[in-house]
Short mmCIF file of C-alpha atoms in Angstrom, two decimals:
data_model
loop_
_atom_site.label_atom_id
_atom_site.label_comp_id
_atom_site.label_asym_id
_atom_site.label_seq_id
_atom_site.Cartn_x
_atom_site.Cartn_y
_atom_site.Cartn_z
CA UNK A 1 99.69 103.50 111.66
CA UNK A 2 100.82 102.90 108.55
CA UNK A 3 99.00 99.85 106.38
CA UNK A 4 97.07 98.41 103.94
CA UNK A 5 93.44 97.89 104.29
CA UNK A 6 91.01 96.05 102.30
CA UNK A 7 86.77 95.61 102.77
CA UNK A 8 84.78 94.05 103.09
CA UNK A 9 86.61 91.13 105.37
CA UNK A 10 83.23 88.76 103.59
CA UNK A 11 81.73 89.46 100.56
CA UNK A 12 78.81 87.68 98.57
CA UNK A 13 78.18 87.40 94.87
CA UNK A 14 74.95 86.76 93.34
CA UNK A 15 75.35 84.92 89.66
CA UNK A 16 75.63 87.83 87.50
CA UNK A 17 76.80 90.39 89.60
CA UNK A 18 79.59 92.65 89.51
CA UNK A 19 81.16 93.12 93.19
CA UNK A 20 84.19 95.37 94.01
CA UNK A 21 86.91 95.14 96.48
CA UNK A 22 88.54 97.56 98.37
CA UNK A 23 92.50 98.20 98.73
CA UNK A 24 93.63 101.18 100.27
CA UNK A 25 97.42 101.65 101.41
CA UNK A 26 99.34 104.93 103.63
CA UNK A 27 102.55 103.55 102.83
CA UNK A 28 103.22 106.33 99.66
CA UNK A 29 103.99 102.96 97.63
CA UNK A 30 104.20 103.20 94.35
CA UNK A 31 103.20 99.90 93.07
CA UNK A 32 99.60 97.28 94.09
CA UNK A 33 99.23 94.21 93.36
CA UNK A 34 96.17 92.12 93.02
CA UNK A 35 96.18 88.23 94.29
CA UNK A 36 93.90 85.48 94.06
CA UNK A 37 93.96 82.24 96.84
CA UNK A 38 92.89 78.72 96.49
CA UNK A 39 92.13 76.97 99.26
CA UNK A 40 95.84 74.68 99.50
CA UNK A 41 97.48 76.60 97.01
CA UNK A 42 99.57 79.50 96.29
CA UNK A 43 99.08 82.83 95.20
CA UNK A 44 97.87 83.58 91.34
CA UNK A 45 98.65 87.29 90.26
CA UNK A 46 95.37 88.55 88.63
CA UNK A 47 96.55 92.44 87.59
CA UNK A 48 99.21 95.40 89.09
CA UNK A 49 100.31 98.27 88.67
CA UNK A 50 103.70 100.13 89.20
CA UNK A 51 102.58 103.74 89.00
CA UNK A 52 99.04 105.96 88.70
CA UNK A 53 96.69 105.41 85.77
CA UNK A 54 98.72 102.48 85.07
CA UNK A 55 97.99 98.78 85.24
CA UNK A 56 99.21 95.33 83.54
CA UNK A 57 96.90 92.21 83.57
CA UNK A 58 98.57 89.27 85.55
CA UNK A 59 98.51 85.53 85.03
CA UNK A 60 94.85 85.45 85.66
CA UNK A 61 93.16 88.34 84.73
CA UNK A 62 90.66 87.17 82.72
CA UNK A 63 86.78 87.97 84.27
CA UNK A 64 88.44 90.60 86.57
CA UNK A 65 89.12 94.31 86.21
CA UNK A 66 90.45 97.30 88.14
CA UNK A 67 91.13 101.00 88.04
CA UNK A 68 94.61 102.93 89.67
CA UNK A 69 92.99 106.97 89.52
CA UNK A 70 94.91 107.44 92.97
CA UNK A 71 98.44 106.45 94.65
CA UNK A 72 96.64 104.84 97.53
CA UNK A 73 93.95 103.35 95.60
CA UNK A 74 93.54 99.61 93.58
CA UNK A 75 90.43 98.54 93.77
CA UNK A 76 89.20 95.06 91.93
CA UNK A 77 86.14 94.10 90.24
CA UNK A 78 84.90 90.74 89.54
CA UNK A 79 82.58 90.45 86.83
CA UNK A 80 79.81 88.33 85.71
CA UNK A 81 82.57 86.75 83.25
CA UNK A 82 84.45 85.19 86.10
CA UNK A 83 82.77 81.97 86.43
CA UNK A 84 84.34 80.18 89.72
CA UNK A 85 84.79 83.76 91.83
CA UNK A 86 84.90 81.47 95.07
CA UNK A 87 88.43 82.23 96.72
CA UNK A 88 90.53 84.68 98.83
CA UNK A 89 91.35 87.58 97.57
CA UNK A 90 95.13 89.86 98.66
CA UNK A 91 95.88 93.27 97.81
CA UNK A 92 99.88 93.64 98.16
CA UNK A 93 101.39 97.13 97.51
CA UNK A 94 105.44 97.74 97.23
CA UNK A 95 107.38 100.73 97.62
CA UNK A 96 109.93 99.71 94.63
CA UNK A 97 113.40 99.29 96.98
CA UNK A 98 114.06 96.68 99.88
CA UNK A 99 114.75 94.45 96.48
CA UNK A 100 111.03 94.06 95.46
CA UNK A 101 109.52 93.22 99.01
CA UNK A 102 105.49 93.46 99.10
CA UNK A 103 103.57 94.25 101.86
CA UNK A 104 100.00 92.27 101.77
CA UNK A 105 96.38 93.96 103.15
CA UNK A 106 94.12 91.50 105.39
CA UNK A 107 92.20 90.06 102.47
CA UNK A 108 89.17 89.55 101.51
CA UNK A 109 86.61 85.93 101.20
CA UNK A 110 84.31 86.11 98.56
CA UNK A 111 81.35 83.64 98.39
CA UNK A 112 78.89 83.64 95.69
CA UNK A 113 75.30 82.45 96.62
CA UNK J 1 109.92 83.09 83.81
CA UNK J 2 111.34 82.17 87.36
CA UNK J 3 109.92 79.36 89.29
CA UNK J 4 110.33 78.20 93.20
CA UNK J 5 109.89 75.09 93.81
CA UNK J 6 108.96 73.93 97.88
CA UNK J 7 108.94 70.93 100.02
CA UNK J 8 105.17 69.80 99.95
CA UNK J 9 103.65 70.10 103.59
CA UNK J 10 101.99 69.49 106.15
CA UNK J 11 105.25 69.22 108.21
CA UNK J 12 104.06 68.25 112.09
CA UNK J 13 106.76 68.91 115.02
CA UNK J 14 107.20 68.74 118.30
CA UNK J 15 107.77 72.10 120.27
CA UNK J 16 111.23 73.03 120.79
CA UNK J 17 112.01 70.63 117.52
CA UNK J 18 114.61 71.86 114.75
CA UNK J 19 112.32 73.31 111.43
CA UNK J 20 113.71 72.86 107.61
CA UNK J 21 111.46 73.94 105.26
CA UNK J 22 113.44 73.28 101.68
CA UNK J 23 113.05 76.06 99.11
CA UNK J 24 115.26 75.72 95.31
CA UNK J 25 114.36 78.13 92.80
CA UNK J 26 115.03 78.57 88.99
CA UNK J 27 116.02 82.28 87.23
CA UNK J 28 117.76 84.27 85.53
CA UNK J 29 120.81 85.82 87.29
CA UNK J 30 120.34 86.63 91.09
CA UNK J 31 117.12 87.79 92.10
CA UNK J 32 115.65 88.44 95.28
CA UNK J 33 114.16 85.92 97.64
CA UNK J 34 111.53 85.88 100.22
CA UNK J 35 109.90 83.42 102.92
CA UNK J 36 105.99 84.54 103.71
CA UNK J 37 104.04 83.52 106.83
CA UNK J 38 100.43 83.38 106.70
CA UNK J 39 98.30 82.06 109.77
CA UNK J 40 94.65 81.29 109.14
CA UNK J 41 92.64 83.73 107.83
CA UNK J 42 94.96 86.50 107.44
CA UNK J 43 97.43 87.72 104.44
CA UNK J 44 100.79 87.39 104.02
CA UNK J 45 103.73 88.69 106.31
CA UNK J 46 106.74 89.01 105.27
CA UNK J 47 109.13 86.85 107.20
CA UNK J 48 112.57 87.72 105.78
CA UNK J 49 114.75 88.52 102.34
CA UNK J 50 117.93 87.91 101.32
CA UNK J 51 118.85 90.58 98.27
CA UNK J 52 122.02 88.96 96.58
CA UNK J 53 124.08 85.46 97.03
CA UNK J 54 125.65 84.69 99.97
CA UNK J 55 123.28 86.63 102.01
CA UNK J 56 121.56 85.62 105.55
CA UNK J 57 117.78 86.78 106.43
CA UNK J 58 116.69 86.66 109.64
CA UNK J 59 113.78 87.52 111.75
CA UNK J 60 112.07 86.52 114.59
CA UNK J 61 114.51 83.04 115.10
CA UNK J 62 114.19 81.60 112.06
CA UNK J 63 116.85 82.02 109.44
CA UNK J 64 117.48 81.45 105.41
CA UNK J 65 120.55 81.96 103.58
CA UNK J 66 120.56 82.96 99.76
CA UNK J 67 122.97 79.78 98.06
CA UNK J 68 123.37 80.65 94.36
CA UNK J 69 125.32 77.20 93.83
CA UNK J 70 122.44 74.85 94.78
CA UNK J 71 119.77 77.86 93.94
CA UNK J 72 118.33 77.01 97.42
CA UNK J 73 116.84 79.18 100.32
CA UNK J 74 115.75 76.59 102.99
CA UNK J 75 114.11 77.86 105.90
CA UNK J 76 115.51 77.17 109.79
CA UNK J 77 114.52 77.82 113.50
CA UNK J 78 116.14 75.91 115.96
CA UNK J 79 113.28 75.34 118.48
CA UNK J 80 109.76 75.80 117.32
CA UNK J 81 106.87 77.11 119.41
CA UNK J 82 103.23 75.98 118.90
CA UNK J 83 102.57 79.81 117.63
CA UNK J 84 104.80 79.52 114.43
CA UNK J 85 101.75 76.83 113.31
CA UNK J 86 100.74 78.64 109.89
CA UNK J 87 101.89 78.30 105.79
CA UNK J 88 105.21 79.33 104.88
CA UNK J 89 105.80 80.67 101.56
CA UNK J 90 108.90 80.72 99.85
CA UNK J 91 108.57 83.54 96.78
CA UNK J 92 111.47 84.99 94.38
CA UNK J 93 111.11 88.64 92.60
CA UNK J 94 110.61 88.85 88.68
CA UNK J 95 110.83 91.40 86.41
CA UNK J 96 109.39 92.16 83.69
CA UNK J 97 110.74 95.40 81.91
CA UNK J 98 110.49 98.23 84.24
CA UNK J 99 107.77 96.30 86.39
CA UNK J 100 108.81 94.12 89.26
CA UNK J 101 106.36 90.66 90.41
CA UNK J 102 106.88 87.99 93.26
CA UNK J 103 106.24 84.38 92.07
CA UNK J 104 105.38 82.02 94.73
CA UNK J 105 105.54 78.48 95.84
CA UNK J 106 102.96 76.63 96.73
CA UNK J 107 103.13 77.22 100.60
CA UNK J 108 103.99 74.74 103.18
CA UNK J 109 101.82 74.15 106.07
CA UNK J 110 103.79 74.15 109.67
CA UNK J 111 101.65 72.38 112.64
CA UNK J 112 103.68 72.20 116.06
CA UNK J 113 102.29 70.53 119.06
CA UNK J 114 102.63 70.54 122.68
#
């Protein structure tokens, strides 16, 4: 089946750390998209990319980087710098037709401790 | 930029009640426009589009139609069911020189009952 997929489903931070998040799509898209979610609130674009090797910081990128070395492949990191980390993270890809549509992974909760 | 503006939740019905969920936007020319479901937990799935004015999406019983005059793409279903309880985001497409981005509203929370 075709789909996006991101891991963990939890994740836990420990003040200082680095963690990573996974987004993997099948769906040959060209373009992912990184989201962050607030509990009551809407979605806050933190980077994407349209095409390999490629990527443009969002409206929140600050604290938060990421890599595009493969088609199928945008993974996050959240640094140390990102000081409230607490939230829901979505990984959206989009094949660049069907007038800008996005398709969104699972997500993941990160917690720090 | 463009902006989408939507009717603050939660909105509580009764099953088999008719759903409005008021969406108006603000952008340049006529982009495209999206509703988003997402129940608890999970991401978002798209719902339906509507590509240029004047257009109907549909999917699943509910129903929005693209009105460039009032810049409005209200969401309908004529009879809820207590499994459509989730947050309904309304979202338009930007772009940004060759790169194309969704802005969102703010979500509005559905909650049917029995």
């Amino acid at each position: 089946d075709g789909g996006i997929t991101q891991s963990p489903k939890y994740l836990f931070r420990k003040e200082g750390q680095n963690v990573t998040l996974s987004c993997e799509q099948n769906l040959n898209h060209d373009a992912m998209y990184w989201y962050r979610q607030d509990p009551g609130q809407g979605l806050r674009l933190i980077y994407y990319s349209q095409i390999v090797n490629d990527f443009q910081k969002g409206d929140i990128a600050e604290g938060y980087s990421v890599s595009r070395e493969k088609k199928e492949s945008f993974p996050l990191t959240v640094t140390s710098a990102q000081k409230n980390p607490t939230a829901f993270y979505l990984c959206a890809s989009s094949p660049g037709h069907e007038g800008g549509a996005q398709y969104f992974g699972p997500g993941t909760r990160l917690l720090v401790l | 930029g463009n902006s989408v503006t939507q009717m603050e939740g939660p909105v509580t019905l009764s099953e088999e009640a008719f759903l409005t969920i008021n969406c108006t936007y603000t952008a340049t020319g006529y982009p495209s426009l999206f509703w988003y479901v997402q129940y608890p937990g999970e991401g978002l799935q798209l719902l339906l589009k509507a590509t240029k004015a004047d257009d109907k999406g549909s999917n699943k019983g509910f129903e929005a139609t693209y009105r460039k005059e009032t810049t409005s793409f209200h969401l309908e279903k004529g009879s809820v069911q207590v499994s459509d309880s989730a947050v309904y985001f309304c979202a338009t497409r930007t772009r940004t020189g060759t790169a194309s981005k969704l802005t969102f509203g703010t979500g509005t929370r559905l909650q049917v009952t029995l």
